[in-house]
Amino acid sequence: MTDDAFYIERFLDGEEKAFEAIVRKYQNRVLNIVFSMIGKDRESEDIVQESFLKVYRSLKGFRRRCSFSTWLYRIVMNTAYDFLRKRKDIVTEEEALGQGADASGGHADVLCVLLMKEKEALIQKALARVPLAYRSAVVLKDIEGLSYAEISKVLGCRIGTVESRIYRARQLLRKELMRLGGDVI
C-alpha cells in the first residue's frame, strides 16, 4: 500500500490528521504548479487552499482509477483554470518584477540576486503570455516533472496532444523570452 493509499484510508476511517499528512506531502508541489499558472503569491495560495478543500470534500468519491497525485493535480489545474477564466489574468510588468527569488539567501551577491529576480520575472511574464492549454502542459512537464502519461491523465487528453502542446509551449516561451529580454536562458 502506498503512502497516499494509507493516508487516504486512515482519513476515510475518520482520522483528520491523515489528511494533514497528505497536504504536507503535496502542498509545495501544488503551490509550484499554481504559481506557475497564475503568477501571483497571494492568489496562488488561495487557489491551493481551495484545491485542498475540494479534495477534502470529495476524497470519499476518489475511485482509484488513477494515482492520487494525478487526481489531485487535475483538481488543482481545474481550480486554476476557473480562476483564470474569471479573471482573464495578465501579469503586469510591475507585478512580474515584484516576484522572484527570496533575497534573504545569506551570502549571495546582491547583483546576482537582482539578476536572478529579473530573469525569474521575465520567465514568469513570458509564461503568462503562453496560451493556457500549452502553459499547463509545459508547467506539469518542465516544472513538476510529470511523465507524458501522467500529464495526459491530468489534462484529459491524448499523449500525442500533450507532446505537441509541450513542444508548442516551449516554442512560444522561447519567442516571448526573446521578445521580452533577449537571450534570457
Phi, psi and omega in degrees: 000131180286165176303316181300311182298320179300310181291324178297313179299316179297319178296315180296336176276005174103004181269102183298327182298334179294324178292323176301322178295321177296315179299313179302320182295320189254349190300320180291318178296317180295317178298320177300316179298310184295315180299322178293330179277320189261316179080017180227123184305302186297315181290325177299317179297322177296319180293320177299313180298316178297320180297313180293328176295319177296319178297314180304314183287333187246009182298331177297332181270000179293119189265357176062027174285337176227175179291157179300319182297321178297315178298314179299312181298326178294318177298316180299313181297317179295322178294318177295318178301315180301316178299313182295323178297321181288323188261344185049054191296128171225126179282122178281163180300319180297318179294316181297318181287341177278348181263168174141194184291153176285123184280001182271028186284023174089244189270012184297141177294132184302318180297317179298319179296316179297318178296320179295319178297318180296316179297315179298319179296319178295318179296315180297319179295317179295317180298323179294338181269354176279132180308145188306317182299320179285318182300314182298319180295314183289327177295314180296326181278304190276334180260317181267344176073023178288154177283165178300322180295317179295317179297320178303317179290318181297315184273348178070041179219171182289157180299321178299323177294318177300312181301315182290325178294319179294316178300313181293321179298317180295321177297312181295320179296315178300316180297315179295319179296320177296319181293320184281320188210022179074216184275088183280319186257000000 
